[in-house]
XYZ file of C-alpha atoms in Angstrom:
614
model
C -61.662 53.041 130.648
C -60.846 56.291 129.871
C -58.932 57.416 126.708
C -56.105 58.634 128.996
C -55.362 56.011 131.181
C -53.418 52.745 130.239
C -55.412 49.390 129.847
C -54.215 47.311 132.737
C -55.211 43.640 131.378
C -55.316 41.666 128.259
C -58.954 42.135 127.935
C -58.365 45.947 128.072
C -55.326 45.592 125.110
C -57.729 43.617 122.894
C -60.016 46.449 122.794
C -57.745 49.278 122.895
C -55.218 48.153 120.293
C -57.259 45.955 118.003
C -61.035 46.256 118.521
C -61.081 49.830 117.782
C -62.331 51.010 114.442
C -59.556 53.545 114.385
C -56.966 50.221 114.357
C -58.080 49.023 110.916
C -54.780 49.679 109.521
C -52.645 47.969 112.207
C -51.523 44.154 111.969
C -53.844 41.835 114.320
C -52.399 41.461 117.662
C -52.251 37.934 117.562
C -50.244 36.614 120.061
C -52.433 38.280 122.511
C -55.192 37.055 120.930
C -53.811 33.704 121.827
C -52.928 34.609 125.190
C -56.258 35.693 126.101
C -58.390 33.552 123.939
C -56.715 30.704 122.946
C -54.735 29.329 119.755
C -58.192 28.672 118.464
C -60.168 31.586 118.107
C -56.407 33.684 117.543
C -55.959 31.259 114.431
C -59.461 32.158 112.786
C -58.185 35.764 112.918
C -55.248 35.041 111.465
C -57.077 33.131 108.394
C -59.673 36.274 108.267
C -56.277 38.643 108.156
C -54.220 36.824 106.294
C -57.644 36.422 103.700
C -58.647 39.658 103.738
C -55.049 40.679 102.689
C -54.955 38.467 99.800
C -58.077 39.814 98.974
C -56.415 43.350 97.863
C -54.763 42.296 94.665
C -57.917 40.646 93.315
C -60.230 43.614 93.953
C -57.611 45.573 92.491
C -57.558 43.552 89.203
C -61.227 42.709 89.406
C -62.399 46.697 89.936
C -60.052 47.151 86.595
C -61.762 44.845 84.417
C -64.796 46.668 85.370
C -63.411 49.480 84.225
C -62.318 48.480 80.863
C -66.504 47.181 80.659
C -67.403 50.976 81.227
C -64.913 51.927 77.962
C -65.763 49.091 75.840
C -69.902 49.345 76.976
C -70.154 52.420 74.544
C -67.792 52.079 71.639
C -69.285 47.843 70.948
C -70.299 47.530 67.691
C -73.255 45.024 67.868
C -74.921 47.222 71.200
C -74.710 50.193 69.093
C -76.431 48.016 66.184
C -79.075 47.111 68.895
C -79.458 50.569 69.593
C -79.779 52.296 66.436
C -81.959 49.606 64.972
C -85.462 51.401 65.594
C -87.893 48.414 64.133
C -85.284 46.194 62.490
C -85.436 43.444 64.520
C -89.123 42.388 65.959
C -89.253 39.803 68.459
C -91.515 36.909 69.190
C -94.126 37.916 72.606
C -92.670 35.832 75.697
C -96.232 34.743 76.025
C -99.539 33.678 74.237
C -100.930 36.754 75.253
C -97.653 39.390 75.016
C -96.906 41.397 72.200
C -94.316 41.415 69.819
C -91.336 44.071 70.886
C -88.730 45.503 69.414
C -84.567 44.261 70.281
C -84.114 47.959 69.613
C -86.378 49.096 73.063
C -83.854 47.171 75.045
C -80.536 48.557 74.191
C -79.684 50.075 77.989
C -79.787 46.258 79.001
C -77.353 45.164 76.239
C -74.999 48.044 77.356
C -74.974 47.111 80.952
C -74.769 43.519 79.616
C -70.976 44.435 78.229
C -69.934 45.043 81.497
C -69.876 41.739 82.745
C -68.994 40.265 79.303
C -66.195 40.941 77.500
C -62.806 39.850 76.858
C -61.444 40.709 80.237
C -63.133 38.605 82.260
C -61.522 35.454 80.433
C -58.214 36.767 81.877
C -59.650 37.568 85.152
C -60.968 33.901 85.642
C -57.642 32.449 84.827
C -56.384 34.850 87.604
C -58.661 34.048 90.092
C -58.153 30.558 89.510
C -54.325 30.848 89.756
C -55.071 33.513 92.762
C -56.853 30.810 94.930
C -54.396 28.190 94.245
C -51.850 30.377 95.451
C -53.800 31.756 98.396
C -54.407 28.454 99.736
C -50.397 27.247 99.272
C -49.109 30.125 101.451
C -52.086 30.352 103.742
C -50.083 26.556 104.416
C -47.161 28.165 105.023
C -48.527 30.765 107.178
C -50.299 27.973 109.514
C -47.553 25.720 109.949
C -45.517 28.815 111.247
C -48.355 30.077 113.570
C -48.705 26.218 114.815
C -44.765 25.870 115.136
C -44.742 28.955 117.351
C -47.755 28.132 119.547
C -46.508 24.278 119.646
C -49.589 22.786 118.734
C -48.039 20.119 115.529
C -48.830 16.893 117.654
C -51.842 18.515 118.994
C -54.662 16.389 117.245
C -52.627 13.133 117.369
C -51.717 12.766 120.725
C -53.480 15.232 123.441
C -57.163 15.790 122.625
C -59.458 14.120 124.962
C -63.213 13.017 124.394
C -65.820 15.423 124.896
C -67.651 15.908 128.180
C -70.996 15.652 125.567
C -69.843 12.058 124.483
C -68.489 10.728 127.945
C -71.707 11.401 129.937
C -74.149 9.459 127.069
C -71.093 6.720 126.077
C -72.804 3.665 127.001
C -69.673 1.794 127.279
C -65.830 2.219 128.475
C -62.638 0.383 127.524
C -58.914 0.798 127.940
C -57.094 3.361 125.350
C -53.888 1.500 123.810
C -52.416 5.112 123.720
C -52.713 6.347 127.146
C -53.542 3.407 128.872
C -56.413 4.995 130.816
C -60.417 3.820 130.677
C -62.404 6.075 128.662
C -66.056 6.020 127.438
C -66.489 4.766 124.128
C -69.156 4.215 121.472
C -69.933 1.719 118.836
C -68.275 2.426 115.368
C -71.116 0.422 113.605
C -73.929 2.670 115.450
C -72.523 5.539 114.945
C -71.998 4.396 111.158
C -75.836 3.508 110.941
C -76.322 7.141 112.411
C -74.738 9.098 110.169
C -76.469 6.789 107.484
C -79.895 8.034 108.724
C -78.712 11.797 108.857
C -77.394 11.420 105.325
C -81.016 10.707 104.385
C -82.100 13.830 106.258
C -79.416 15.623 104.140
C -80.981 14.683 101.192
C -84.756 15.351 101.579
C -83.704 19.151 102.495
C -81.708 19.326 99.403
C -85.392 18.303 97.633
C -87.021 20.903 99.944
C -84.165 23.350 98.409
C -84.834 22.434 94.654
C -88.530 22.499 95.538
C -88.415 26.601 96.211
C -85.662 26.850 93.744
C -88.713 25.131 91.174
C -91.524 27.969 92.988
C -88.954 30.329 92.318
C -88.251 30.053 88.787
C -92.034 29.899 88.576
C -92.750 33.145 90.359
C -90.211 34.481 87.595
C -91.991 33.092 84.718
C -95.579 34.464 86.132
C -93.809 38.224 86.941
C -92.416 38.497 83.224
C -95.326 37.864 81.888
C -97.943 40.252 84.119
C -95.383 42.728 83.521
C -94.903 42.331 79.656
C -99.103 42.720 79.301
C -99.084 45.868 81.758
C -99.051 48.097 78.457
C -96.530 50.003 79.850
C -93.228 50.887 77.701
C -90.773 51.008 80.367
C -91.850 48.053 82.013
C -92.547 45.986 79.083
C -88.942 46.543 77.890
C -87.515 45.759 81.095
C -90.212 42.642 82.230
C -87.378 40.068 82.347
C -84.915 42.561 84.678
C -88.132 43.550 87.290
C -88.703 39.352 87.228
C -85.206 38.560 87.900
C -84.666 41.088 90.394
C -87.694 40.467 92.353
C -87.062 37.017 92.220
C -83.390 37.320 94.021
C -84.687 38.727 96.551
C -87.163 36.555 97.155
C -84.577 33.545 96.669
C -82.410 35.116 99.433
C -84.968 35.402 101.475
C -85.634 31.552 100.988
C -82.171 31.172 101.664
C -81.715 32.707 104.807
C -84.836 30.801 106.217
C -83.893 27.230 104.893
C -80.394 27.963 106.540
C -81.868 28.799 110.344
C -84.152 25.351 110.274
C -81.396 23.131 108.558
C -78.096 24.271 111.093
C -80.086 23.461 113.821
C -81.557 20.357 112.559
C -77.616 19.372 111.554
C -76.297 20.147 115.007
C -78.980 17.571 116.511
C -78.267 14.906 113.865
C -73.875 15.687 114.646
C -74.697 15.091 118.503
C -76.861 11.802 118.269
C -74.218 10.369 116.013
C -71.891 10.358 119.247
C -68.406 11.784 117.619
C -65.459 11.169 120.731
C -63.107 14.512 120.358
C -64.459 17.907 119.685
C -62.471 18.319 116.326
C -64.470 15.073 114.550
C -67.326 16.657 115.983
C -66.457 19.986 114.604
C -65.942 18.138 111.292
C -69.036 16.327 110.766
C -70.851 19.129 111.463
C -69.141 21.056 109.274
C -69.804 18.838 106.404
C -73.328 18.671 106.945
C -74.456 21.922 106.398
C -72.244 23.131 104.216
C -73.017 20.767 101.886
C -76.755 22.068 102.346
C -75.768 25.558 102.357
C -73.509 24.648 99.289
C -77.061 23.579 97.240
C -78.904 26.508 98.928
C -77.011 29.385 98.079
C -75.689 28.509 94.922
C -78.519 26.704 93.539
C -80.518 29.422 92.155
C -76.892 31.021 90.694
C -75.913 27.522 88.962
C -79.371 27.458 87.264
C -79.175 30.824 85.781
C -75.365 30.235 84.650
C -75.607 26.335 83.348
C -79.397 25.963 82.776
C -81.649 29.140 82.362
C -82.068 29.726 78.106
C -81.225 26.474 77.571
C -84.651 24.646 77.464
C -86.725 27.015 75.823
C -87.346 26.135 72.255
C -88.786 28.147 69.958
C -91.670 30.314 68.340
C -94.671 27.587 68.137
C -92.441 24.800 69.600
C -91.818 25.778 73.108
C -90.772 23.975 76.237
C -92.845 24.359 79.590
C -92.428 23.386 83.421
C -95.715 22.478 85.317
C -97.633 24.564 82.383
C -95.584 27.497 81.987
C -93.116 28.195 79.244
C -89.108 27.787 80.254
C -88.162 31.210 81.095
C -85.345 32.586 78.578
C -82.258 34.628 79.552
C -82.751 38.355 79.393
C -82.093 40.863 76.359
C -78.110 41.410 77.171
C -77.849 37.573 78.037
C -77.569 35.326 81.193
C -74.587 36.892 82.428
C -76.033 40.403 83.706
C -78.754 38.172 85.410
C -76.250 35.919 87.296
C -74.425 39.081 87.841
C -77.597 40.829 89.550
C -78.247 37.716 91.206
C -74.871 37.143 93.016
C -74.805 41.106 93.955
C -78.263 40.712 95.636
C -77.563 36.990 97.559
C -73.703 37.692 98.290
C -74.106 41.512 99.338
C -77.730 41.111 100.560
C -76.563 38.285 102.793
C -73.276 39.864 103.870
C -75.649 43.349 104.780
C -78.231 41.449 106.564
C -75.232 39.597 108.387
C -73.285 42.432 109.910
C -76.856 43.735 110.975
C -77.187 40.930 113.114
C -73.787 41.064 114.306
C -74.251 44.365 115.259
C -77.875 44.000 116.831
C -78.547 40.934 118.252
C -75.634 40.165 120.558
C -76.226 42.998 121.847
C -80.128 42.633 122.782
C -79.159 39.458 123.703
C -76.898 40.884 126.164
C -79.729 43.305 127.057
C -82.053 40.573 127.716
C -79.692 38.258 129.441
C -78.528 41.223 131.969
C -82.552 41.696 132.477
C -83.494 37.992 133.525
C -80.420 38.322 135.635
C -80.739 39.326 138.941
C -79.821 43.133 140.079
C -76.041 43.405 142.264
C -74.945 45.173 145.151
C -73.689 48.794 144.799
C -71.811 49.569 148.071
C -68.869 48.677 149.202
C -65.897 47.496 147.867
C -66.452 43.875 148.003
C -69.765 44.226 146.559
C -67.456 46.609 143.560
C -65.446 43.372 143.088
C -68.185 40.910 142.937
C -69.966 43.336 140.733
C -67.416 43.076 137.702
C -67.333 39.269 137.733
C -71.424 39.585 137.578
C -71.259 41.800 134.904
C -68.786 39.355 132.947
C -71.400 36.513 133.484
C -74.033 38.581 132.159
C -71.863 38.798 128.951
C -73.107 36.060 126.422
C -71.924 32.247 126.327
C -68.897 31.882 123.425
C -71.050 29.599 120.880
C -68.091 28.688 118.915
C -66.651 29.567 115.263
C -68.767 27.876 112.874
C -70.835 30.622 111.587
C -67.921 32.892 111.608
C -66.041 30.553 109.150
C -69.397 29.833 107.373
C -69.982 33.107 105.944
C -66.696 33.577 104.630
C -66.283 30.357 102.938
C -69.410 30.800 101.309
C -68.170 34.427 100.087
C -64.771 32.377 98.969
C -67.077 30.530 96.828
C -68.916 33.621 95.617
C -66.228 35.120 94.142
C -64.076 32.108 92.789
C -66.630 30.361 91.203
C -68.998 32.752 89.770
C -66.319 35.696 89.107
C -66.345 35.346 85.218
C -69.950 37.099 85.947
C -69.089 39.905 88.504
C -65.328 41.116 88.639
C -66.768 43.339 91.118
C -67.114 40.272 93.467
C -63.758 40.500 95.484
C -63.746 44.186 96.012
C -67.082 44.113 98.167
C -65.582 40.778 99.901
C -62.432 43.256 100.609
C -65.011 45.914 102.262
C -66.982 43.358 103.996
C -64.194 41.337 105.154
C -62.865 45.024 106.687
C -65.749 45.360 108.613
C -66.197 41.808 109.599
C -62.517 41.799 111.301
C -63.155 45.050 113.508
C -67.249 43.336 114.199
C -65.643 40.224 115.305
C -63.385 41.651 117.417
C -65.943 44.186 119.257
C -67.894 40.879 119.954
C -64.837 38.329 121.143
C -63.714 41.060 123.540
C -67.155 43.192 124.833
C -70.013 40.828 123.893
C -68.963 37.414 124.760
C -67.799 36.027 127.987
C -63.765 34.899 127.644
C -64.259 31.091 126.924
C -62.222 28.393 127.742
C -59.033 28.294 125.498
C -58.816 25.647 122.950
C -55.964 24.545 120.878
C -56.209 23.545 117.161
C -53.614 22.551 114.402
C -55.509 24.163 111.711
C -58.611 25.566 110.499
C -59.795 22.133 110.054
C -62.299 20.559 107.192
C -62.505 24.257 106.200
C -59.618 24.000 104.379
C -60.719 20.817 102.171
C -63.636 22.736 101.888
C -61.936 25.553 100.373
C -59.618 23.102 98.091
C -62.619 21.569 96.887
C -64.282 25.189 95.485
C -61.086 26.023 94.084
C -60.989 23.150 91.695
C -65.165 23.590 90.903
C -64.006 27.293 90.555
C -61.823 26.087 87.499
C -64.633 24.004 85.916
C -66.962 26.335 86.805
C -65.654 29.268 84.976
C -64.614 27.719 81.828
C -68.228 26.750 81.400
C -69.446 30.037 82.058
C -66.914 31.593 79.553
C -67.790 28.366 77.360
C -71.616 28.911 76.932
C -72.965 31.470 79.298
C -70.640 34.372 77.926
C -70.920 36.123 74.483
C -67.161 35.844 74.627
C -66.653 32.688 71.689
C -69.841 33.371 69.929
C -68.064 36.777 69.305
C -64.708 35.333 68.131
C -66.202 32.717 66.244
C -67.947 35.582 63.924
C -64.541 37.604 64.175
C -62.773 35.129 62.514
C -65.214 33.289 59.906
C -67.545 36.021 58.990
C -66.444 40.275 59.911
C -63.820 40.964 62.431
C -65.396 44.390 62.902
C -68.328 42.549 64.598
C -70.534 44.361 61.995
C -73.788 42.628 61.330
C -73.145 40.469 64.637
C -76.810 40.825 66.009
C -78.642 39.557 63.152
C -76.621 36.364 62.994
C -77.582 35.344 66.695
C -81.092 35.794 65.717
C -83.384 33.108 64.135
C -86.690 33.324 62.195
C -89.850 32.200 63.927
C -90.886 29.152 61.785
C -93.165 30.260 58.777
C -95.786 28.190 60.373
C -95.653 31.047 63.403
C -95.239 33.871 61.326
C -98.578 33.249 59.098
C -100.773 32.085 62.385
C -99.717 35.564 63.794
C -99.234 37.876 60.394
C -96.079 38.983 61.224
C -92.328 37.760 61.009
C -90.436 38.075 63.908
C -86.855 37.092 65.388
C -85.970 34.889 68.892
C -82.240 34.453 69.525
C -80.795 30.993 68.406
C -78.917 29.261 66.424
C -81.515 27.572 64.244
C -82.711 27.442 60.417
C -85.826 28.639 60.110
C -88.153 24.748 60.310
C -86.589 25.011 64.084
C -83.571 22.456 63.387
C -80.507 23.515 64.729
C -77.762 25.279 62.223
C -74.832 25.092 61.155
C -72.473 27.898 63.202
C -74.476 25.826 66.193
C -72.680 22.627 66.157
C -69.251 24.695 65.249
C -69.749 26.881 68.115
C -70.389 23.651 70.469
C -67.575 22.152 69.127
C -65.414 25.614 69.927
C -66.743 25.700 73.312
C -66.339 22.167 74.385
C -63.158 22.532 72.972
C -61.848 25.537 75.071
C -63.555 24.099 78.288
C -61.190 21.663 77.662
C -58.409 23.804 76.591
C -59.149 26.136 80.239
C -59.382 23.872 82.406
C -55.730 21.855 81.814
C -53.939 25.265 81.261
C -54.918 26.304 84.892
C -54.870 22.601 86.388
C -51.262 22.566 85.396
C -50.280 26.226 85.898
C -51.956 25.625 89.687
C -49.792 21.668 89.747
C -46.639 23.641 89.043
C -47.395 26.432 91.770
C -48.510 24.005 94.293
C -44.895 21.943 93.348
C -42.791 25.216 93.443
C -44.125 27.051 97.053
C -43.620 24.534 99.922
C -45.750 23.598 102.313
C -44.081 24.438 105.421
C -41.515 27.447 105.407
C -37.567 26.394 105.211
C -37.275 28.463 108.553
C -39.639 26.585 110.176
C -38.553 22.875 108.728
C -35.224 23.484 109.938
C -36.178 24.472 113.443
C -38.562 21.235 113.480
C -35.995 18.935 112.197
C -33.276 20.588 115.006
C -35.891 19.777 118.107
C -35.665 16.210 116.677
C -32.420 15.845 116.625
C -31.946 17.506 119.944
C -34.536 15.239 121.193
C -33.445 11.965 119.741
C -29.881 13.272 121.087
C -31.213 13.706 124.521
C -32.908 10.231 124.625
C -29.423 8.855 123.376
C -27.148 10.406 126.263
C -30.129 9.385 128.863
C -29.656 5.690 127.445
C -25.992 6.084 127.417
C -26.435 7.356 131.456
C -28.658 4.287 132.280
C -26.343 1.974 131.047
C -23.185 3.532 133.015
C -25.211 3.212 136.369
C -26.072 -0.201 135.975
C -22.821 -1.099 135.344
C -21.254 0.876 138.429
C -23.854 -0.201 140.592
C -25.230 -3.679 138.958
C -28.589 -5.238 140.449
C -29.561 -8.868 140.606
C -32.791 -10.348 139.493
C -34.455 -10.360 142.147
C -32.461 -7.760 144.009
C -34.323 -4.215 145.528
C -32.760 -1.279 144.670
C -32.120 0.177 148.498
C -33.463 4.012 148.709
């Protein structure tokens, strides 16, 4: 269609007035989304919308944290300590065979360590915390009105019908007490020992998951060290950052292979458990691999936030895994590592994503128009059976998993790991911006129109999406707890300088005398330990600060999030009223009918037994 003339179907509206690129400003089209596709696939772009709007005011916020990271990254006290220290502080060799370094050679990675870690992103936690639990309230609000207007509330409850899957295998039939009707049917106590049987699947790819999480850890371990004995300055001083980088990518590449072999070993496992309607289907599904996806994505991120540093030991003493030595967080800290790491497995993945939705329906649409066979080009009939062929060479609709999928899994990225990357949110805002428009350009001109389906809701999704909100809480106070240099720093603020001055050399222990006079020389490792290897005293008050604010953190926002969940209702006033007026114009309608039935049999009374004459 040209640019001058008018689109002359729905089809030709979609892609005119909302698949364009050049429509990115405009509100979604969504009641001829509906229309055209059905209140299904029009209420998943409503949630992406209505997401990607809410979106703004965190990447907003989360870009100006950021910000005040660049200001405060030069004028910190203790990373201008680290960098003007020359030989002050020499540190232990990560290895047997490494040699001893100065803190002083890795200053640029304690500057981009500030950052990430400072004061700010304590308040921008608490936001996104409060920011979720908001999001999710109106994003209630906002569904009940969409489902009001496309009058799909009793949906669920009363009109969805088995699936054509489960009534050709149903072994069985019996009478529904609803409708009345026969209808296939399958046992409850099968289908229970089923999903039993897949839960055990479940489980031994969650070991397959910790099993490359293990190899990749490893593979980190072995890099730092070949790096650290290359000789070289630059890349002995930045050993742990090449390890940790490689290994990301690595990891996501893990990832994305692990999730191709488990969804389609999940969708076999959902069909031979025999679910009746297409929504329990939908569900189980669902669960299944995202609680896989859950353990592979974020695995490798919860080890470097929770567990990475903490194992290691120290100088003579240390702590190893199959034979190698516990790897330690980086000069700078854990948090610029989880940082790097959720930049290279949330962006990487989101890149490597739109490729694909860019690419491969459309050589799929290439190959499927090849293996087709070639159509008629004269004559007019032959012109109107050619544009239904070239519809059916468009490819099959294959539902809305994936779509939802990927952005849960970036709702989870930036809610429960944003105390390490304000920066989170404002790459889901661009991605989300070019997801919308991709999406579109597929629904309308790669995919065949599909049969309309109508939904009350986005479904488990939105448990799914309740449930990280509350980890997002617990999550983040730990990180701020004992990942972040955030109480360490106001502990020494308040007990020893509050000019921070001298801040380095307290986080830094002695190697044990025992190391220093096998080796000749006395050198530093960063603890919190006397110098025999026993654990000091600003140790146990720090874990008693930080268990203390985890609590502290975590009721603040529980309650803050109670008392907006209590204040915003769940269903607009608007709409309540309008539902509570059909009843009442129903139940008055059912009244008069009653009323009417009763007049006629008493003008015109019948006898048992009596016909009524016609």
């Amino acid at each position: 269609m040209s640019s001058e003339e008018e689109p002359s179907n729905q089809r030709q509206i979609l892609f005119h007035y909302w698949a364009q690129w050049s429509k990115w400003k405009k509100y979604q089209p969504l009641s001829h989304i509906r229309r055209y596709f059905g209140e299904k696939i029009a209420l998943y772009f409503a949630w992406l919308g209505f997401y990607t709007a809410w979106l703004l005011p965190a990447a907003i916020v989360g870009t100006l944290v950021f910000i005040i990271g660049i200001f405060m990254m030069f004028h910190d006290i203790p990373t201008q300590e680290i960098c003007s220290s020359g030989d002050k502080y020499k540190m232990c060799p990560i290895c047997k065979v490494c040699p001893y370094w100065n803190l002083s050679s890795v200053c640029p990675m304690f500057q981009a360590g500030r950052l990430f870690d400072h004061g700010g992103t304590v308040f921008f936690s608490i936001f996104m915390s409060l920011w979720a639990v908001t999001f999710l309230e109106y994003w209630k609000r906002m569904n009940a009105t969409l489902i009001y207007r496309w009058d799909c509330s009793d949906f669920e409850d009363i009109e969805e019908r088995p699936r054509p899957q489960f009534a050709a295998l149903a072994p069985m039939t019996i009478i529904n007490p609803i409708t009345g009707e026969e209808e296939p049917y399958f046992p409850k106590r099968t289908r229970f020992n089923r999903i039993i049987t897949g839960s055990m699947v479940i489980i031994i790819m969650i070991a397959v998951v910790i099993m490359f999480l293990i190899s990749v850890i490893l593979y980190r371990a072995i890099i730092a060290v070949i790096v650290s004995r290359s000789g070289h300055f630059l890349l002995v001083s930045s050993a742990s950052r090449i390890a940790s980088l490689t290994g990301s990518v690595v990891n996501l590449l893990f990832i994305l292979l692990l999730s191709k072999i488990y969804t389609a070993l999940a969708l076999f496992l959902t069909k031979w458990e025999m679910h009746r309607t297409q929504t329990t289907f939908e569900d189980a599904f669902t669960f299944k691999v995202f609680i896989f996806e859950f353990i592979n994505f974020y695995s490798s991120p919860i080890y470097i936030a929770f567990f990475k540093g903490r194992f290691v030991g120290y100088p003579g003493h240390y702590n190893k895994l199959l034979g190698i030595r516990n790897e330690d967080c980086a000069p700078g800290g854990c948090l610029i590592e989880l940082a790097q790491e959720l930049l290279v497995i949330m962006v990487g993945k989101q890149v490597i994503n739109n490729i694909q939705e860019i690419v491969i329906p459309k050589l799929k649409t290439w190959r499927h128009k090849r293996n087709l066979s070639e159509s008629n080009k004269t004559g007019q009939d032959n012109v109107m059976k050619q544009f239904w062929e070239s519809d059916y060479k468009l490819l099959p609709y294959s539902g809305l998993f994936t779509e939802y999928l990927e952005m849960v899994l970036q709702f989870g990225f930036i809610t429960i790991f944003v105390a390490a990357c304000p920066l989170a949110p404002l790459f889901a805002l661009l991605n989300n911006w070019v997801e919308i428009r991709l999406d579109a350009q597929k629904f309308v001109c790669e995919y065949r129109r599909p049969v309309a389906e109508r939904t009350q809701g986005i479904g488990i999704w939105f448990h799914i999406l309740e449930v990280i909100t509350h980890l997002a809480v617990i999550s983040n106070a730990f990180l701020i707890a004992f990942t972040s240099d955030f109480l360490p720093r106001l502990y020494y603020q308040y007990t020893r300088a509050s000019n921070l001055q001298g801040y380095i050399d307290f986080t830094l222990a002695y190697a044990p005398k025992s190391f220093d006079l096998k080796n000749n020389v006395t050198c530093r490792y960063q603890a919190y330990r006397e110098q025999n290897g026993r654990y000091s005293l600003p140790y146990w008050n720090l874990l008693a600060i930080q268990l203390g604010f985890i609590i502290v953190f975590e009721h603040v926002v529980f309650f803050i999030a109670r008392m907006i969940d209590m204040m915003v209702p769940d269903i607009p006033e608007a709409v309540a009223i309008k539902v509570k007026r059909e009843q009442y114009l129903a139940k008055q309608a059912l009244a008069e009918n009653k009323a009417l039935i009763e007049v006629i049999d008493v003008v015109n009374p019948t006898q048992p037994g009596e016909k009524v004459s016609k």
